[in-house]
Every structure is written in C-alpha cells, then in structure tokens.
PDB file of C-alpha atoms in Angstrom:
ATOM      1  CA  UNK A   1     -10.499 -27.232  -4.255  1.00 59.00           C
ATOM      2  CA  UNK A   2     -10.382 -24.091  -6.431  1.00 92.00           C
ATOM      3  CA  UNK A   3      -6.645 -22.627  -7.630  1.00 94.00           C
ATOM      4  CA  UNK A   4      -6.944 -19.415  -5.189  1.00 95.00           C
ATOM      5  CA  UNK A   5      -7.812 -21.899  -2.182  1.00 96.00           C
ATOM      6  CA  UNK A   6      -4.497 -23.732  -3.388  1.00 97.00           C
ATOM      7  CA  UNK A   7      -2.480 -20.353  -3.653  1.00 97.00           C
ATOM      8  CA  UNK A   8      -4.124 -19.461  -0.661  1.00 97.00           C
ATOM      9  CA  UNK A   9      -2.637 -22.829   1.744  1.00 97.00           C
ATOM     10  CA  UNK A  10       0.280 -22.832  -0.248  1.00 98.00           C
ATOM     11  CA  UNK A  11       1.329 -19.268   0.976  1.00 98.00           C
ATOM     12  CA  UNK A  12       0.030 -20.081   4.131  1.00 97.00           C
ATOM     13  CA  UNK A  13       2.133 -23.499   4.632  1.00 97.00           C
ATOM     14  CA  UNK A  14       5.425 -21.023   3.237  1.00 96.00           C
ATOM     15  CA  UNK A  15       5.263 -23.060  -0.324  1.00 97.00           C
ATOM     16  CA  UNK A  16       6.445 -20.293  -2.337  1.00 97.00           C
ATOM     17  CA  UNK A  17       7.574 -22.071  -5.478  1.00 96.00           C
ATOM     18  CA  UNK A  18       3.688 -23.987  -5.420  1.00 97.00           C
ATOM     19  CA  UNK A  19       2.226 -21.029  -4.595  1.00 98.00           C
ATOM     20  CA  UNK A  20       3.602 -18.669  -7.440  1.00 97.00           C
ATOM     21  CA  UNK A  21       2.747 -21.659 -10.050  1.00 96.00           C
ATOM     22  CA  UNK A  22      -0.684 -20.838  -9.610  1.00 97.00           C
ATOM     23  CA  UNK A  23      -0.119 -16.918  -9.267  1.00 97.00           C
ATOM     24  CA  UNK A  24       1.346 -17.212 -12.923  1.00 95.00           C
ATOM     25  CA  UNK A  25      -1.898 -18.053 -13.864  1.00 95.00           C
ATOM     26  CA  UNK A  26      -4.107 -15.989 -11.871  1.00 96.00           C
ATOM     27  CA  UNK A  27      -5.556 -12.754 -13.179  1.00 96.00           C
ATOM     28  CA  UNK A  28      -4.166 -10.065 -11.298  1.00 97.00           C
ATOM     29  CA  UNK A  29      -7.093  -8.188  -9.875  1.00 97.00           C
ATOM     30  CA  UNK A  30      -8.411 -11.297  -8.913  1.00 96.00           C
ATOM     31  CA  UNK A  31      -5.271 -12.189  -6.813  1.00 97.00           C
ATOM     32  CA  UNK A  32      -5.180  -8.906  -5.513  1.00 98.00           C
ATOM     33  CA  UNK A  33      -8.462  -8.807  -4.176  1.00 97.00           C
ATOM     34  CA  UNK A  34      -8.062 -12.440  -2.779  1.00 97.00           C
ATOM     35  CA  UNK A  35      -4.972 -11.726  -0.866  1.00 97.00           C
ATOM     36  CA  UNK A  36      -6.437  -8.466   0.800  1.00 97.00           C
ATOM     37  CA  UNK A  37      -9.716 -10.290   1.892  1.00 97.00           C
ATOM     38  CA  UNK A  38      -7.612 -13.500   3.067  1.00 97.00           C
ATOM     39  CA  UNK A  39      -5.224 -11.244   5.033  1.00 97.00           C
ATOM     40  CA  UNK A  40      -8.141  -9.954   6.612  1.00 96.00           C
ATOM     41  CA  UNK A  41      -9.411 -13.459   7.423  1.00 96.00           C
ATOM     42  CA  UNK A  42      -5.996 -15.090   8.724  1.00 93.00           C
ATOM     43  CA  UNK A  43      -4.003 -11.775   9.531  1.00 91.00           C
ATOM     44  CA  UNK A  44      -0.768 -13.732   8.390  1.00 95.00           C
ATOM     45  CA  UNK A  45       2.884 -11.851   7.492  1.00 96.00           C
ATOM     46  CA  UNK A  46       2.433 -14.812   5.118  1.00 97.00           C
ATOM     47  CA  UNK A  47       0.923 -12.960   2.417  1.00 98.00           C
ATOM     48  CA  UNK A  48       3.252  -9.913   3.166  1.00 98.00           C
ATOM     49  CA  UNK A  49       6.128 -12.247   2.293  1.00 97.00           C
ATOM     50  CA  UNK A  50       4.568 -14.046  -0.796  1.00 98.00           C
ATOM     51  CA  UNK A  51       4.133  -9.917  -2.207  1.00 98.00           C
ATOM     52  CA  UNK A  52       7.737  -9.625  -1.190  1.00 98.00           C
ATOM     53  CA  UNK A  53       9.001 -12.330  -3.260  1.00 98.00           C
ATOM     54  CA  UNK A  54       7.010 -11.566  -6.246  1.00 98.00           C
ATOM     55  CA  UNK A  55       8.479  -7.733  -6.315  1.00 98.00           C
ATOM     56  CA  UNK A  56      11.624  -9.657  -5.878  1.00 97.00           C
ATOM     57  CA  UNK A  57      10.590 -11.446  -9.035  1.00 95.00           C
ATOM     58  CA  UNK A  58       9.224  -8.416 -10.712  1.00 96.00           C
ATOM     59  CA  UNK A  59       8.912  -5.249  -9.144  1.00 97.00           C
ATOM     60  CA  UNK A  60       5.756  -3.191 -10.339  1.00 97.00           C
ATOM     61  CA  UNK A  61       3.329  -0.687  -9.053  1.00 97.00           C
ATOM     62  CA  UNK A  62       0.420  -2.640  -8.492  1.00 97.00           C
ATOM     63  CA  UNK A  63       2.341  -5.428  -6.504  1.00 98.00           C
ATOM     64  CA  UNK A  64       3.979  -2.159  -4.162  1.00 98.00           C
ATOM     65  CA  UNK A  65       0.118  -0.647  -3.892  1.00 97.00           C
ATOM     66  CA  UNK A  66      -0.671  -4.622  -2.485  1.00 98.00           C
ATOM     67  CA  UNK A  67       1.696  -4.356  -0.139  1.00 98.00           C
ATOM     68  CA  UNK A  68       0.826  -1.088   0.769  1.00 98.00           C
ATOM     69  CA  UNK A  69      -2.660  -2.218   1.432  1.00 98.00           C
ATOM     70  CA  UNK A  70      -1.312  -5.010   3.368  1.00 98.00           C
ATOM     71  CA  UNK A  71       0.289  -3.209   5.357  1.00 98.00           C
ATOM     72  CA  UNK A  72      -1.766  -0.335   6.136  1.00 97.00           C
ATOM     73  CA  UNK A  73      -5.250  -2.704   6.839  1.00 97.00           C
ATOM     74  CA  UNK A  74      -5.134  -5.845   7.277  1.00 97.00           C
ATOM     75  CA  UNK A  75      -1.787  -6.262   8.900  1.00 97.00           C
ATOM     76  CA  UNK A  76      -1.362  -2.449  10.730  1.00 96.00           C
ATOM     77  CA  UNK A  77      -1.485  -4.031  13.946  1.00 95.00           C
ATOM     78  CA  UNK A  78       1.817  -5.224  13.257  1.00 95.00           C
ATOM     79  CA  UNK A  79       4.672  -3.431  14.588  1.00 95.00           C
ATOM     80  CA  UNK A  80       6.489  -1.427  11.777  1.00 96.00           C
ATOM     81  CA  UNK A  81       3.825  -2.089   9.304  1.00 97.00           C
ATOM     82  CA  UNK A  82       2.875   1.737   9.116  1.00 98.00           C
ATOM     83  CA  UNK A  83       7.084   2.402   8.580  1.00 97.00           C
ATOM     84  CA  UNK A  84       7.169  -0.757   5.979  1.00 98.00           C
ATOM     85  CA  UNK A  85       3.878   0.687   4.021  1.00 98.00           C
ATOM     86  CA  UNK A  86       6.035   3.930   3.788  1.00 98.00           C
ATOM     87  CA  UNK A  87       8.462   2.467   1.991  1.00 98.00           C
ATOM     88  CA  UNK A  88       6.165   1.128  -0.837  1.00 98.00           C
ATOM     89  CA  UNK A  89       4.410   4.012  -1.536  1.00 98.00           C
ATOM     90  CA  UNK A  90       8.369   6.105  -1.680  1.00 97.00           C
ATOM     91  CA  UNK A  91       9.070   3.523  -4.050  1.00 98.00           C
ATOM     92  CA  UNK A  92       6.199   3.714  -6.298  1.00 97.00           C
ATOM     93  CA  UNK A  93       6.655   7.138  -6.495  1.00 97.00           C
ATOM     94  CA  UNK A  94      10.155   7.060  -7.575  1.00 97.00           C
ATOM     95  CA  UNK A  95       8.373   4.139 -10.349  1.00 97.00           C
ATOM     96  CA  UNK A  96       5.905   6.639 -11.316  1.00 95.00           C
ATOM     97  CA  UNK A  97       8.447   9.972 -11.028  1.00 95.00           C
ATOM     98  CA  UNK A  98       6.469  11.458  -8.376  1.00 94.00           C
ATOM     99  CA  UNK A  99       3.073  11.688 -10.668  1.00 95.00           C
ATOM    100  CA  UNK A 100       0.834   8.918  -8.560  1.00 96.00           C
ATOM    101  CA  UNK A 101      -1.818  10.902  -6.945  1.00 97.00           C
ATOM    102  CA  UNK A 102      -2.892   7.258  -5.233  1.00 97.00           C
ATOM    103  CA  UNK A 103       0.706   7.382  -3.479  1.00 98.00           C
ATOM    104  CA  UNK A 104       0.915  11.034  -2.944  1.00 98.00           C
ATOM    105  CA  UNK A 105      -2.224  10.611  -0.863  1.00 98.00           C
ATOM    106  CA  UNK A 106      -1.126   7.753   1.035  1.00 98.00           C
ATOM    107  CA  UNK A 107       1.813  10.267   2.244  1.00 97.00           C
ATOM    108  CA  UNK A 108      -1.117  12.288   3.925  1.00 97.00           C
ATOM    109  CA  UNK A 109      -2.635   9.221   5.027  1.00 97.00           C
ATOM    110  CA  UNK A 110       0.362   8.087   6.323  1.00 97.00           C
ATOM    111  CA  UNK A 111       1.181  11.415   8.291  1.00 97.00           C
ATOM    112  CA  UNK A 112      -2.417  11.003  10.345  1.00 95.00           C
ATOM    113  CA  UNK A 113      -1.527   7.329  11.558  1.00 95.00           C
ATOM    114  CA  UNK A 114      -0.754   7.234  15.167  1.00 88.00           C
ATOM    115  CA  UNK A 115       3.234   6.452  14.625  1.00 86.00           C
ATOM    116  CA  UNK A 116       3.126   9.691  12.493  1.00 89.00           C
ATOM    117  CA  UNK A 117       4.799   8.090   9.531  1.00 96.00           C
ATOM    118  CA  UNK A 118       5.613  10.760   7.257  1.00 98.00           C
ATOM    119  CA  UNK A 119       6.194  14.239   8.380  1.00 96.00           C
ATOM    120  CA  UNK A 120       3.660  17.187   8.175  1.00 95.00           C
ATOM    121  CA  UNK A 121       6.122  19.151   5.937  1.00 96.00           C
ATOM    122  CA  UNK A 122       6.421  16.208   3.408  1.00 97.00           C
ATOM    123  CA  UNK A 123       2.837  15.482   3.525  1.00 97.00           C
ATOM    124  CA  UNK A 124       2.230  19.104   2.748  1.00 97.00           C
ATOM    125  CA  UNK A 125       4.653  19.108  -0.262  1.00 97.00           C
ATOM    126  CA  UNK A 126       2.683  16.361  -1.202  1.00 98.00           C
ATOM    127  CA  UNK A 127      -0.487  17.536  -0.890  1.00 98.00           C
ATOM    128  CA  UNK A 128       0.837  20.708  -2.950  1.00 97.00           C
ATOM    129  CA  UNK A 129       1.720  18.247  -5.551  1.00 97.00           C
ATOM    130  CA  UNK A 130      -1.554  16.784  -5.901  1.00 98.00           C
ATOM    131  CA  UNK A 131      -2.942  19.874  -6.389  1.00 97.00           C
ATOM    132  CA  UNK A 132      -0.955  20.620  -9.013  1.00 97.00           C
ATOM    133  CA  UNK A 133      -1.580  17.378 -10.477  1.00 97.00           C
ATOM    134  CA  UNK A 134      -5.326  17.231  -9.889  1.00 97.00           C
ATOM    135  CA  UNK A 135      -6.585  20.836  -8.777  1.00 97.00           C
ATOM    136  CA  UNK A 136     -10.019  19.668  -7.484  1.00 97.00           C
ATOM    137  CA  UNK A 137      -8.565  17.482  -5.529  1.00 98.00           C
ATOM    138  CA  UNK A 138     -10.818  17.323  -2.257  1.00 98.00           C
ATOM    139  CA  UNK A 139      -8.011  15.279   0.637  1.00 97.00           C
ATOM    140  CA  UNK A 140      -5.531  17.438  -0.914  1.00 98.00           C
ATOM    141  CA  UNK A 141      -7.703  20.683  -0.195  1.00 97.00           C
ATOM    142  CA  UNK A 142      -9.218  19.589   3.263  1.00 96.00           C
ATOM    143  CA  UNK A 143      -5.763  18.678   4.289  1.00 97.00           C
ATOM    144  CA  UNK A 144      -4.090  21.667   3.418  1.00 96.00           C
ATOM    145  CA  UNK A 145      -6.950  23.705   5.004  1.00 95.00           C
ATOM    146  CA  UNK A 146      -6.726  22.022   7.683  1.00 94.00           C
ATOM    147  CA  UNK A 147      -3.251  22.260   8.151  1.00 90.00           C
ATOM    148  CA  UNK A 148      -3.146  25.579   7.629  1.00 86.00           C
ATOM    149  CA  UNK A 149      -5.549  25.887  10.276  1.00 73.00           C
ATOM    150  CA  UNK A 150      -3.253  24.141  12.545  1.00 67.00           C
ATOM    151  CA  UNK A 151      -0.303  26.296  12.261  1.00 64.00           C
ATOM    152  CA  UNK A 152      -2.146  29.601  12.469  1.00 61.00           C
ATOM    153  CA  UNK A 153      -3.726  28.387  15.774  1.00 56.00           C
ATOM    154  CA  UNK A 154      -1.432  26.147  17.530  1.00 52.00           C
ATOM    155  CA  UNK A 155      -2.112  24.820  20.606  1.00 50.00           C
TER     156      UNK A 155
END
C-alpha cells in the first residue's frame, strides 16, 4: 500500500496523529491534489477535519485555499459549506492584506452560489479591487458589467 493510500484510511478511520506522520512527509501539491480527488470519491467531512487540524497546526494560505476547495466542490452539498468556505477565503485575505486576486474572486464566486454567500456590495468592492490589482482582469470586468447591468434594469 502506497503512503497517500495510508494517509488516505488513516483520515478516513479519524487517525489523525497516523495520518499527519505521513502528511509530514508528503509533498504538498501532491497532498493537495490527493485530498481534493479523494473528497470527490468518498465525499467525507473527514478530510475537512484533517485540513482543520493541520491549520490548527500551522495556519497558511495554501492549507485555507484546500479547504476552500473542499468546501466549495467536493463537499458543497453539505449544509453550511458555502458559509464555512467564506470564512477561509476572509481569512486568507486578512493573510495576504487583501492582495489575493484567487480569494478576491472567490468573493464573486461566492456571491453567485444559491445561499448568496457574500453580498453584491462586497463582491463589487471586490471586484473593484481586482481591477485595481490586475486591470485586465476578465471575471472582474464581466462581473462588474454585469452588475451594472443589473442595477440599471432591475426587475
């Protein structure tokens, strides 16, 4: 059995201690990639929880963009996850002063989903601020545009 099929029933089986062992070892994007596609696979809160504990251990960007993605694929179906996503992008953010484009985009994202996470005047003064960050920026164009569309023509 290969280490990320040992990491893999270890998180599953709520082994934590076994299961960060191996993570210690594990090249990130290779760990990253594995959880997402295993998440997919089993759709467990598991892997949710093993992220958890490692920003516990040490909290970073990348492990806050994983649980992001966790949260806003394989595990959306979840009630909350859209709300618990929000709070690891906000958080990232405040990590990366407000200069992620990544997590200013998930605020847009995040103000389409059906629970309407995020409000369309925060998205907006996000989408401003990737603008000003990235002025080509096509989702920050089209959703300005299209908001601006919106609130000339309401329905």
């Amino acid at each position: 059995m290969n280490e990320l099929t040992e990491l893999h029933k270890h998180i599953l089986s709520g082994n934590v201690s076994e299961a960060l062992q191996i993570y210690h070892y594990t090249d990130f994007k290779t760990f990253y990639d594995s959880i997402l596609f295993e998440a997919f696979e089993q759709s467990s809160i598991c892997y949710y929880s093993f992220v958890s504990r490692l920003l516990i251990e040490n909290e970073s960007i990348l492990l806050h963009s994983l649980a992001t993605e966790l949260l806003i694929q394989p595990l959306c179906h979840m009630e909350g996850a859209y709300f618990s996503a929000l709070y690891h992008v906000r958080r990232s953010l405040e990590l990366t002063s407000y200069q992620s484009i990544e997590d200013l985009e998930m605020l847009l994202f995040l103000s389409e989903v059906p629970d309407q996470v995020v409000s369309i005047e925060e998205a907006t003064d996000a989408a401003y601020k990737i603008k000003a960050l990235e002025p080509t920026n096509q989702i920050a164009k089209e959703f300005i545009e299209k908001n601006q569309e919106t609130n000339e023509n309401p329905t």
